Amino acid sequence: MISALLSDCVPLQLQKGDREEKFITSGVTWQAYESFLASLGNHSGYRIAYLLETLEIMSPSRNHELDKENIGRLLEAYLEENRIRFWGLGSTTLKREDKQAGKEPDKCYCIGTDKEIPDLAIEVVYTSGGIDILEIYRRLGVQEVWFWQDRKFTIYSLQNDSYQLKSTSQLLPNLDLNFMAQYVTIDDPLEAITQWRNQIKVN
């Protein structure tokens, strides 16, 4: 199943210097999408996105995964220090057949209370082109999406069934994402989280 789909996929442009791969194919039914997810199982290295019979398969690079993990640690430290309840769902597959949309975020979180669809999805972007990720999340009803690209965050908030570009998080208005971005890019993850906790520690 995997090799058959990959053989019909078109590779997308990759950023120079990063060994990330992304492929896209069309004419994929919802049943074929579900079967593909089942064939991958729970331990796949791929990220899968689906929108209206278009399937995207991405194999993340080392830098992609490093950034994803750094962002997750920093965000969770902030939530812990500020006693904000959260449920980290990692790259859980989010999908709705009635909306013909599915996605595996890099990171996603429920804030305040546990929910079927998370409040926040985080996407690390190293590869250009592909499926309209915001349209997938709009159909799924994710309230906020953060994109990490070119060493900075871009924030989109769902309002009246449409995403609006925001300068700050609407879910976590006291979190300075421009400040947090400085710690995502520190080479030593231990040093980054140690410095970050010292900065955000609540007295």
mmCIF file of the C-alpha atoms, coordinates in Angstrom:
data_MODEL
# 
_entry.id   MODEL 
# 
loop_
_atom_site.group_PDB 
_atom_site.id 
_atom_site.type_symbol 
_atom_site.label_atom_id 
_atom_site.label_alt_id 
_atom_site.label_comp_id 
_atom_site.label_asym_id 
_atom_site.label_entity_id 
_atom_site.label_seq_id 
_atom_site.pdbx_PDB_ins_code 
_atom_site.Cartn_x 
_atom_site.Cartn_y 
_atom_site.Cartn_z 
_atom_site.occupancy 
_atom_site.B_iso_or_equiv 
_atom_site.pdbx_formal_charge 
_atom_site.auth_seq_id 
_atom_site.auth_comp_id 
_atom_site.auth_asym_id 
_atom_site.auth_atom_id 
_atom_site.pdbx_PDB_model_num 
ATOM 1   C CA . MET A 1 1   ? 0.000   0.000  0.000  1.00 0.00 ? 1   MET A CA 1 
ATOM 2   C CA . ILE A 1 2   ? 2.756   2.480  0.946  1.00 0.00 ? 2   ILE A CA 1 
ATOM 3   C CA . SER A 1 3   ? 4.948   1.786  -2.072 1.00 0.00 ? 3   SER A CA 1 
ATOM 4   C CA . ALA A 1 4   ? 1.947   1.898  -4.423 1.00 0.00 ? 4   ALA A CA 1 
ATOM 5   C CA . LEU A 1 5   ? 0.893   5.328  -3.184 1.00 0.00 ? 5   LEU A CA 1 
ATOM 6   C CA . LEU A 1 6   ? 4.436   6.680  -3.201 1.00 0.00 ? 6   LEU A CA 1 
ATOM 7   C CA . SER A 1 7   ? 4.886   5.566  -6.808 1.00 0.00 ? 7   SER A CA 1 
ATOM 8   C CA . ASP A 1 8   ? 2.002   7.865  -7.840 1.00 0.00 ? 8   ASP A CA 1 
ATOM 9   C CA . CYS A 1 9   ? 3.180   10.817 -5.730 1.00 0.00 ? 9   CYS A CA 1 
ATOM 10  C CA . VAL A 1 10  ? 4.864   13.958 -7.001 1.00 0.00 ? 10  VAL A CA 1 
ATOM 11  C CA . PRO A 1 11  ? 7.856   15.113 -4.923 1.00 0.00 ? 11  PRO A CA 1 
ATOM 12  C CA . LEU A 1 12  ? 7.705   18.740 -3.747 1.00 0.00 ? 12  LEU A CA 1 
ATOM 13  C CA . GLN A 1 13  ? 10.478  21.299 -3.470 1.00 0.00 ? 13  GLN A CA 1 
ATOM 14  C CA . LEU A 1 14  ? 12.841  20.823 -0.528 1.00 0.00 ? 14  LEU A CA 1 
ATOM 15  C CA . GLN A 1 15  ? 14.780  23.559 1.238  1.00 0.00 ? 15  GLN A CA 1 
ATOM 16  C CA . LYS A 1 16  ? 18.474  23.347 0.481  1.00 0.00 ? 16  LYS A CA 1 
ATOM 17  C CA . GLY A 1 17  ? 20.552  21.536 3.063  1.00 0.00 ? 17  GLY A CA 1 
ATOM 18  C CA . ASP A 1 18  ? 17.732  19.590 4.712  1.00 0.00 ? 18  ASP A CA 1 
ATOM 19  C CA . ARG A 1 19  ? 16.977  15.951 3.917  1.00 0.00 ? 19  ARG A CA 1 
ATOM 20  C CA . GLU A 1 20  ? 13.215  16.246 4.226  1.00 0.00 ? 20  GLU A CA 1 
ATOM 21  C CA . GLU A 1 21  ? 10.912  14.540 1.735  1.00 0.00 ? 21  GLU A CA 1 
ATOM 22  C CA . LYS A 1 22  ? 7.326   15.385 0.883  1.00 0.00 ? 22  LYS A CA 1 
ATOM 23  C CA . PHE A 1 23  ? 5.095   13.720 -1.706 1.00 0.00 ? 23  PHE A CA 1 
ATOM 24  C CA . ILE A 1 24  ? 1.567   14.486 -2.881 1.00 0.00 ? 24  ILE A CA 1 
ATOM 25  C CA . THR A 1 25  ? -1.019  12.541 -4.875 1.00 0.00 ? 25  THR A CA 1 
ATOM 26  C CA . SER A 1 26  ? -4.670  13.092 -5.810 1.00 0.00 ? 26  SER A CA 1 
ATOM 27  C CA . GLY A 1 27  ? -7.707  10.896 -6.398 1.00 0.00 ? 27  GLY A CA 1 
ATOM 28  C CA . VAL A 1 28  ? -7.382  9.135  -3.034 1.00 0.00 ? 28  VAL A CA 1 
ATOM 29  C CA . THR A 1 29  ? -10.703 8.089  -1.509 1.00 0.00 ? 29  THR A CA 1 
ATOM 30  C CA . TRP A 1 30  ? -11.406 8.367  2.206  1.00 0.00 ? 30  TRP A CA 1 
ATOM 31  C CA . GLN A 1 31  ? -11.410 4.573  2.456  1.00 0.00 ? 31  GLN A CA 1 
ATOM 32  C CA . ALA A 1 32  ? -7.958  4.413  0.822  1.00 0.00 ? 32  ALA A CA 1 
ATOM 33  C CA . TYR A 1 33  ? -6.718  7.098  3.224  1.00 0.00 ? 33  TYR A CA 1 
ATOM 34  C CA . GLU A 1 34  ? -7.989  5.105  6.206  1.00 0.00 ? 34  GLU A CA 1 
ATOM 35  C CA . SER A 1 35  ? -6.394  1.930  4.861  1.00 0.00 ? 35  SER A CA 1 
ATOM 36  C CA . PHE A 1 36  ? -3.104  3.749  4.340  1.00 0.00 ? 36  PHE A CA 1 
ATOM 37  C CA . LEU A 1 37  ? -3.121  4.997  7.945  1.00 0.00 ? 37  LEU A CA 1 
ATOM 38  C CA . ALA A 1 38  ? -3.866  1.478  9.176  1.00 0.00 ? 38  ALA A CA 1 
ATOM 39  C CA . SER A 1 39  ? -1.003  0.035  7.124  1.00 0.00 ? 39  SER A CA 1 
ATOM 40  C CA . LEU A 1 40  ? 1.428   2.543  8.630  1.00 0.00 ? 40  LEU A CA 1 
ATOM 41  C CA . GLY A 1 41  ? 0.470   1.653  12.199 1.00 0.00 ? 41  GLY A CA 1 
ATOM 42  C CA . ASN A 1 42  ? 1.360   3.700  15.269 1.00 0.00 ? 42  ASN A CA 1 
ATOM 43  C CA . HIS A 1 43  ? 5.119   3.906  14.792 1.00 0.00 ? 43  HIS A CA 1 
ATOM 44  C CA . SER A 1 44  ? 5.462   5.437  11.346 1.00 0.00 ? 44  SER A CA 1 
ATOM 45  C CA . GLY A 1 45  ? 8.090   8.058  10.608 1.00 0.00 ? 45  GLY A CA 1 
ATOM 46  C CA . TYR A 1 46  ? 5.718   9.704  8.129  1.00 0.00 ? 46  TYR A CA 1 
ATOM 47  C CA . ARG A 1 47  ? 3.339   12.646 8.632  1.00 0.00 ? 47  ARG A CA 1 
ATOM 48  C CA . ILE A 1 48  ? 0.125   12.260 6.659  1.00 0.00 ? 48  ILE A CA 1 
ATOM 49  C CA . ALA A 1 49  ? -2.325  14.960 5.563  1.00 0.00 ? 49  ALA A CA 1 
ATOM 50  C CA . TYR A 1 50  ? -5.582  14.506 3.656  1.00 0.00 ? 50  TYR A CA 1 
ATOM 51  C CA . LEU A 1 51  ? -7.947  17.015 2.068  1.00 0.00 ? 51  LEU A CA 1 
ATOM 52  C CA . LEU A 1 52  ? -10.683 16.308 -0.486 1.00 0.00 ? 52  LEU A CA 1 
ATOM 53  C CA . GLU A 1 53  ? -9.036  13.249 -2.095 1.00 0.00 ? 53  GLU A CA 1 
ATOM 54  C CA . THR A 1 54  ? -5.543  14.751 -2.020 1.00 0.00 ? 54  THR A CA 1 
ATOM 55  C CA . LEU A 1 55  ? -3.010  12.897 0.103  1.00 0.00 ? 55  LEU A CA 1 
ATOM 56  C CA . GLU A 1 56  ? 0.298   14.319 1.301  1.00 0.00 ? 56  GLU A CA 1 
ATOM 57  C CA . ILE A 1 57  ? 3.063   12.149 2.742  1.00 0.00 ? 57  ILE A CA 1 
ATOM 58  C CA . MET A 1 58  ? 5.974   13.804 4.508  1.00 0.00 ? 58  MET A CA 1 
ATOM 59  C CA . SER A 1 59  ? 9.102   12.258 5.948  1.00 0.00 ? 59  SER A CA 1 
ATOM 60  C CA . PRO A 1 60  ? 10.447  14.871 8.384  1.00 0.00 ? 60  PRO A CA 1 
ATOM 61  C CA . SER A 1 61  ? 14.101  15.789 8.526  1.00 0.00 ? 61  SER A CA 1 
ATOM 62  C CA . ARG A 1 62  ? 16.358  15.749 11.564 1.00 0.00 ? 62  ARG A CA 1 
ATOM 63  C CA . ASN A 1 63  ? 16.180  19.544 11.903 1.00 0.00 ? 63  ASN A CA 1 
ATOM 64  C CA . HIS A 1 64  ? 12.391  19.395 11.636 1.00 0.00 ? 64  HIS A CA 1 
ATOM 65  C CA . GLU A 1 65  ? 12.192  16.934 14.517 1.00 0.00 ? 65  GLU A CA 1 
ATOM 66  C CA . LEU A 1 66  ? 14.707  18.843 16.634 1.00 0.00 ? 66  LEU A CA 1 
ATOM 67  C CA . ASP A 1 67  ? 12.679  22.047 16.295 1.00 0.00 ? 67  ASP A CA 1 
ATOM 68  C CA . LYS A 1 68  ? 9.427   20.202 17.011 1.00 0.00 ? 68  LYS A CA 1 
ATOM 69  C CA . GLU A 1 69  ? 10.775  18.692 20.222 1.00 0.00 ? 69  GLU A CA 1 
ATOM 70  C CA . ASN A 1 70  ? 12.364  21.963 21.359 1.00 0.00 ? 70  ASN A CA 1 
ATOM 71  C CA . ILE A 1 71  ? 9.095   23.848 20.859 1.00 0.00 ? 71  ILE A CA 1 
ATOM 72  C CA . GLY A 1 72  ? 7.141   21.199 22.737 1.00 0.00 ? 72  GLY A CA 1 
ATOM 73  C CA . ARG A 1 73  ? 9.489   21.243 25.730 1.00 0.00 ? 73  ARG A CA 1 
ATOM 74  C CA . LEU A 1 74  ? 9.472   25.040 25.944 1.00 0.00 ? 74  LEU A CA 1 
ATOM 75  C CA . LEU A 1 75  ? 5.703   25.305 25.655 1.00 0.00 ? 75  LEU A CA 1 
ATOM 76  C CA . GLU A 1 76  ? 5.077   22.576 28.218 1.00 0.00 ? 76  GLU A CA 1 
ATOM 77  C CA . ALA A 1 77  ? 7.512   24.223 30.640 1.00 0.00 ? 77  ALA A CA 1 
ATOM 78  C CA . TYR A 1 78  ? 5.578   27.485 30.257 1.00 0.00 ? 78  TYR A CA 1 
ATOM 79  C CA . LEU A 1 79  ? 2.256   25.746 30.899 1.00 0.00 ? 79  LEU A CA 1 
ATOM 80  C CA . GLU A 1 80  ? 3.647   23.927 33.938 1.00 0.00 ? 80  GLU A CA 1 
ATOM 81  C CA . GLU A 1 81  ? 5.201   27.049 35.460 1.00 0.00 ? 81  GLU A CA 1 
ATOM 82  C CA . ASN A 1 82  ? 1.948   28.976 34.989 1.00 0.00 ? 82  ASN A CA 1 
ATOM 83  C CA . ARG A 1 83  ? -0.217  26.121 36.302 1.00 0.00 ? 83  ARG A CA 1 
ATOM 84  C CA . ILE A 1 84  ? -2.184  25.945 33.076 1.00 0.00 ? 84  ILE A CA 1 
ATOM 85  C CA . ARG A 1 85  ? -3.808  22.548 32.585 1.00 0.00 ? 85  ARG A CA 1 
ATOM 86  C CA . PHE A 1 86  ? -2.966  20.927 29.268 1.00 0.00 ? 86  PHE A CA 1 
ATOM 87  C CA . TRP A 1 87  ? -3.134  17.615 27.456 1.00 0.00 ? 87  TRP A CA 1 
ATOM 88  C CA . GLY A 1 88  ? -0.311  17.008 24.988 1.00 0.00 ? 88  GLY A CA 1 
ATOM 89  C CA . LEU A 1 89  ? -1.491  14.835 22.111 1.00 0.00 ? 89  LEU A CA 1 
ATOM 90  C CA . GLY A 1 90  ? 1.750   14.816 20.128 1.00 0.00 ? 90  GLY A CA 1 
ATOM 91  C CA . SER A 1 91  ? 1.180   13.835 16.494 1.00 0.00 ? 91  SER A CA 1 
ATOM 92  C CA . THR A 1 92  ? -2.189  12.170 17.058 1.00 0.00 ? 92  THR A CA 1 
ATOM 93  C CA . THR A 1 93  ? -4.089  11.693 13.791 1.00 0.00 ? 93  THR A CA 1 
ATOM 94  C CA . LEU A 1 94  ? -6.987  14.170 13.674 1.00 0.00 ? 94  LEU A CA 1 
ATOM 95  C CA . LYS A 1 95  ? -9.629  13.354 11.064 1.00 0.00 ? 95  LYS A CA 1 
ATOM 96  C CA . ARG A 1 96  ? -13.287 13.815 10.133 1.00 0.00 ? 96  ARG A CA 1 
ATOM 97  C CA . GLU A 1 97  ? -14.798 11.858 7.286  1.00 0.00 ? 97  GLU A CA 1 
ATOM 98  C CA . ASP A 1 98  ? -17.750 14.261 6.974  1.00 0.00 ? 98  ASP A CA 1 
ATOM 99  C CA . LYS A 1 99  ? -15.270 17.108 6.381  1.00 0.00 ? 99  LYS A CA 1 
ATOM 100 C CA . GLN A 1 100 ? -12.955 14.999 4.162  1.00 0.00 ? 100 GLN A CA 1 
ATOM 101 C CA . ALA A 1 101 ? -9.968  16.226 6.146  1.00 0.00 ? 101 ALA A CA 1 
ATOM 102 C CA . GLY A 1 102 ? -7.237  14.622 8.237  1.00 0.00 ? 102 GLY A CA 1 
ATOM 103 C CA . LYS A 1 103 ? -3.869  15.672 9.618  1.00 0.00 ? 103 LYS A CA 1 
ATOM 104 C CA . GLU A 1 104 ? -1.070  14.591 11.934 1.00 0.00 ? 104 GLU A CA 1 
ATOM 105 C CA . PRO A 1 105 ? 0.256   17.780 13.546 1.00 0.00 ? 105 PRO A CA 1 
ATOM 106 C CA . ASP A 1 106 ? 3.847   18.056 14.667 1.00 0.00 ? 106 ASP A CA 1 
ATOM 107 C CA . LYS A 1 107 ? 2.471   18.876 18.127 1.00 0.00 ? 107 LYS A CA 1 
ATOM 108 C CA . CYS A 1 108 ? -1.038  19.512 19.395 1.00 0.00 ? 108 CYS A CA 1 
ATOM 109 C CA . TYR A 1 109 ? -2.554  20.393 22.759 1.00 0.00 ? 109 TYR A CA 1 
ATOM 110 C CA . CYS A 1 110 ? -5.839  20.696 24.576 1.00 0.00 ? 110 CYS A CA 1 
ATOM 111 C CA . ILE A 1 111 ? -5.743  23.703 26.894 1.00 0.00 ? 111 ILE A CA 1 
ATOM 112 C CA . GLY A 1 112 ? -7.841  23.911 30.065 1.00 0.00 ? 112 GLY A CA 1 
ATOM 113 C CA . THR A 1 113 ? -9.895  20.780 29.444 1.00 0.00 ? 113 THR A CA 1 
ATOM 114 C CA . ASP A 1 114 ? -9.436  17.567 27.487 1.00 0.00 ? 114 ASP A CA 1 
ATOM 115 C CA . LYS A 1 115 ? -11.250 17.545 24.129 1.00 0.00 ? 115 LYS A CA 1 
ATOM 116 C CA . GLU A 1 116 ? -11.630 15.304 21.087 1.00 0.00 ? 116 GLU A CA 1 
ATOM 117 C CA . ILE A 1 117 ? -10.160 18.003 18.839 1.00 0.00 ? 117 ILE A CA 1 
ATOM 118 C CA . PRO A 1 118 ? -7.213  19.921 20.341 1.00 0.00 ? 118 PRO A CA 1 
ATOM 119 C CA . ASP A 1 119 ? -7.251  23.684 20.787 1.00 0.00 ? 119 ASP A CA 1 
ATOM 120 C CA . LEU A 1 120 ? -3.743  24.184 19.429 1.00 0.00 ? 120 LEU A CA 1 
ATOM 121 C CA . ALA A 1 121 ? -1.789  22.628 16.568 1.00 0.00 ? 121 ALA A CA 1 
ATOM 122 C CA . ILE A 1 122 ? 1.869   23.391 15.881 1.00 0.00 ? 122 ILE A CA 1 
ATOM 123 C CA . GLU A 1 123 ? 3.468   22.926 12.467 1.00 0.00 ? 123 GLU A CA 1 
ATOM 124 C CA . VAL A 1 124 ? 7.201   23.058 11.761 1.00 0.00 ? 124 VAL A CA 1 
ATOM 125 C CA . VAL A 1 125 ? 7.738   24.085 8.128  1.00 0.00 ? 125 VAL A CA 1 
ATOM 126 C CA . TYR A 1 126 ? 10.891  23.191 6.211  1.00 0.00 ? 126 TYR A CA 1 
ATOM 127 C CA . THR A 1 127 ? 9.326   22.264 2.851  1.00 0.00 ? 127 THR A CA 1 
ATOM 128 C CA . SER A 1 128 ? 7.430   24.590 0.527  1.00 0.00 ? 128 SER A CA 1 
ATOM 129 C CA . GLY A 1 129 ? 4.182   23.759 -1.235 1.00 0.00 ? 129 GLY A CA 1 
ATOM 130 C CA . GLY A 1 130 ? 1.620   21.061 -0.619 1.00 0.00 ? 130 GLY A CA 1 
ATOM 131 C CA . ILE A 1 131 ? -1.857  20.732 0.836  1.00 0.00 ? 131 ILE A CA 1 
ATOM 132 C CA . ASP A 1 132 ? -3.594  23.749 2.380  1.00 0.00 ? 132 ASP A CA 1 
ATOM 133 C CA . ILE A 1 133 ? -2.912  22.926 6.032  1.00 0.00 ? 133 ILE A CA 1 
ATOM 134 C CA . LEU A 1 134 ? -5.058  25.750 7.394  1.00 0.00 ? 134 LEU A CA 1 
ATOM 135 C CA . GLU A 1 135 ? -8.047  24.498 5.420  1.00 0.00 ? 135 GLU A CA 1 
ATOM 136 C CA . ILE A 1 136 ? -7.621  21.064 6.984  1.00 0.00 ? 136 ILE A CA 1 
ATOM 137 C CA . TYR A 1 137 ? -7.492  22.539 10.476 1.00 0.00 ? 137 TYR A CA 1 
ATOM 138 C CA . ARG A 1 138 ? -10.466 24.810 9.730  1.00 0.00 ? 138 ARG A CA 1 
ATOM 139 C CA . ARG A 1 139 ? -12.531 21.789 8.739  1.00 0.00 ? 139 ARG A CA 1 
ATOM 140 C CA . LEU A 1 140 ? -11.405 19.970 11.891 1.00 0.00 ? 140 LEU A CA 1 
ATOM 141 C CA . GLY A 1 141 ? -12.218 22.964 14.108 1.00 0.00 ? 141 GLY A CA 1 
ATOM 142 C CA . VAL A 1 142 ? -8.763  23.532 15.656 1.00 0.00 ? 142 VAL A CA 1 
ATOM 143 C CA . GLN A 1 143 ? -8.934  26.926 17.377 1.00 0.00 ? 143 GLN A CA 1 
ATOM 144 C CA . GLU A 1 144 ? -5.345  28.030 16.868 1.00 0.00 ? 144 GLU A CA 1 
ATOM 145 C CA . VAL A 1 145 ? -2.435  27.036 14.629 1.00 0.00 ? 145 VAL A CA 1 
ATOM 146 C CA . TRP A 1 146 ? 1.205   28.046 15.073 1.00 0.00 ? 146 TRP A CA 1 
ATOM 147 C CA . PHE A 1 147 ? 3.629   27.751 12.176 1.00 0.00 ? 147 PHE A CA 1 
ATOM 148 C CA . TRP A 1 148 ? 7.359   27.667 12.937 1.00 0.00 ? 148 TRP A CA 1 
ATOM 149 C CA . GLN A 1 149 ? 9.276   28.724 9.845  1.00 0.00 ? 149 GLN A CA 1 
ATOM 150 C CA . ASP A 1 150 ? 12.494  30.681 9.270  1.00 0.00 ? 150 ASP A CA 1 
ATOM 151 C CA . ARG A 1 151 ? 13.155  30.771 13.028 1.00 0.00 ? 151 ARG A CA 1 
ATOM 152 C CA . LYS A 1 152 ? 9.921   32.559 13.948 1.00 0.00 ? 152 LYS A CA 1 
ATOM 153 C CA . PHE A 1 153 ? 6.284   31.816 14.797 1.00 0.00 ? 153 PHE A CA 1 
ATOM 154 C CA . THR A 1 154 ? 3.227   32.789 12.764 1.00 0.00 ? 154 THR A CA 1 
ATOM 155 C CA . ILE A 1 155 ? -0.099  32.567 14.598 1.00 0.00 ? 155 ILE A CA 1 
ATOM 156 C CA . TYR A 1 156 ? -3.553  31.915 13.147 1.00 0.00 ? 156 TYR A CA 1 
ATOM 157 C CA . SER A 1 157 ? -6.732  32.033 15.241 1.00 0.00 ? 157 SER A CA 1 
ATOM 158 C CA . LEU A 1 158 ? -10.064 30.563 14.111 1.00 0.00 ? 158 LEU A CA 1 
ATOM 159 C CA . GLN A 1 159 ? -12.790 33.220 14.219 1.00 0.00 ? 159 GLN A CA 1 
ATOM 160 C CA . ASN A 1 160 ? -16.204 32.919 12.535 1.00 0.00 ? 160 ASN A CA 1 
ATOM 161 C CA . ASP A 1 161 ? -15.040 29.770 10.733 1.00 0.00 ? 161 ASP A CA 1 
ATOM 162 C CA . SER A 1 162 ? -12.046 31.562 9.208  1.00 0.00 ? 162 SER A CA 1 
ATOM 163 C CA . TYR A 1 163 ? -8.422  31.828 10.304 1.00 0.00 ? 163 TYR A CA 1 
ATOM 164 C CA . GLN A 1 164 ? -7.139  35.296 11.129 1.00 0.00 ? 164 GLN A CA 1 
ATOM 165 C CA . LEU A 1 165 ? -3.455  36.174 11.328 1.00 0.00 ? 165 LEU A CA 1 
ATOM 166 C CA . LYS A 1 166 ? -2.609  37.356 14.856 1.00 0.00 ? 166 LYS A CA 1 
ATOM 167 C CA . SER A 1 167 ? 0.414   38.950 16.492 1.00 0.00 ? 167 SER A CA 1 
ATOM 168 C CA . THR A 1 168 ? -0.135  37.042 19.756 1.00 0.00 ? 168 THR A CA 1 
ATOM 169 C CA . SER A 1 169 ? -1.726  33.779 20.802 1.00 0.00 ? 169 SER A CA 1 
ATOM 170 C CA . GLN A 1 170 ? -5.408  34.070 21.655 1.00 0.00 ? 170 GLN A CA 1 
ATOM 171 C CA . LEU A 1 171 ? -5.252  30.862 23.693 1.00 0.00 ? 171 LEU A CA 1 
ATOM 172 C CA . LEU A 1 172 ? -2.187  31.939 25.690 1.00 0.00 ? 172 LEU A CA 1 
ATOM 173 C CA . PRO A 1 173 ? -2.196  35.754 25.529 1.00 0.00 ? 173 PRO A CA 1 
ATOM 174 C CA . ASN A 1 174 ? 0.564   36.151 28.131 1.00 0.00 ? 174 ASN A CA 1 
ATOM 175 C CA . LEU A 1 175 ? 3.024   33.963 26.249 1.00 0.00 ? 175 LEU A CA 1 
ATOM 176 C CA . ASP A 1 176 ? 5.512   36.009 24.222 1.00 0.00 ? 176 ASP A CA 1 
ATOM 177 C CA . LEU A 1 177 ? 6.203   33.752 21.251 1.00 0.00 ? 177 LEU A CA 1 
ATOM 178 C CA . ASN A 1 178 ? 8.820   36.121 19.839 1.00 0.00 ? 178 ASN A CA 1 
ATOM 179 C CA . PHE A 1 179 ? 10.720  35.713 23.097 1.00 0.00 ? 179 PHE A CA 1 
ATOM 180 C CA . MET A 1 180 ? 10.234  31.937 23.131 1.00 0.00 ? 180 MET A CA 1 
ATOM 181 C CA . ALA A 1 181 ? 11.562  31.735 19.564 1.00 0.00 ? 181 ALA A CA 1 
ATOM 182 C CA . GLN A 1 182 ? 14.982  32.797 20.827 1.00 0.00 ? 182 GLN A CA 1 
ATOM 183 C CA . TYR A 1 183 ? 15.164  29.627 22.939 1.00 0.00 ? 183 TYR A CA 1 
ATOM 184 C CA . VAL A 1 184 ? 13.973  27.294 20.166 1.00 0.00 ? 184 VAL A CA 1 
ATOM 185 C CA . THR A 1 185 ? 17.122  28.121 18.213 1.00 0.00 ? 185 THR A CA 1 
ATOM 186 C CA . ILE A 1 186 ? 19.650  27.491 21.022 1.00 0.00 ? 186 ILE A CA 1 
ATOM 187 C CA . ASP A 1 187 ? 21.832  24.564 19.925 1.00 0.00 ? 187 ASP A CA 1 
ATOM 188 C CA . ASP A 1 188 ? 21.946  22.870 23.330 1.00 0.00 ? 188 ASP A CA 1 
ATOM 189 C CA . PRO A 1 189 ? 18.397  21.745 24.337 1.00 0.00 ? 189 PRO A CA 1 
ATOM 190 C CA . LEU A 1 190 ? 19.324  21.397 28.011 1.00 0.00 ? 190 LEU A CA 1 
ATOM 191 C CA . GLU A 1 191 ? 20.729  24.924 28.098 1.00 0.00 ? 191 GLU A CA 1 
ATOM 192 C CA . ALA A 1 192 ? 17.644  26.211 26.280 1.00 0.00 ? 192 ALA A CA 1 
ATOM 193 C CA . ILE A 1 193 ? 15.113  24.700 28.688 1.00 0.00 ? 193 ILE A CA 1 
ATOM 194 C CA . THR A 1 194 ? 17.169  25.677 31.753 1.00 0.00 ? 194 THR A CA 1 
ATOM 195 C CA . GLN A 1 195 ? 17.420  29.316 30.663 1.00 0.00 ? 195 GLN A CA 1 
ATOM 196 C CA . TRP A 1 196 ? 13.753  29.369 29.629 1.00 0.00 ? 196 TRP A CA 1 
ATOM 197 C CA . ARG A 1 197 ? 12.531  28.051 32.967 1.00 0.00 ? 197 ARG A CA 1 
ATOM 198 C CA . ASN A 1 198 ? 14.586  30.691 34.778 1.00 0.00 ? 198 ASN A CA 1 
ATOM 199 C CA . GLN A 1 199 ? 12.974  33.399 32.646 1.00 0.00 ? 199 GLN A CA 1 
ATOM 200 C CA . ILE A 1 200 ? 9.366   32.239 33.091 1.00 0.00 ? 200 ILE A CA 1 
ATOM 201 C CA . LYS A 1 201 ? 9.479   30.960 36.664 1.00 0.00 ? 201 LYS A CA 1 
ATOM 202 C CA . VAL A 1 202 ? 6.498   32.211 38.644 1.00 0.00 ? 202 VAL A CA 1 
ATOM 203 C CA . ASN A 1 203 ? 7.445   33.491 42.072 1.00 0.00 ? 203 ASN A CA 1 
# 
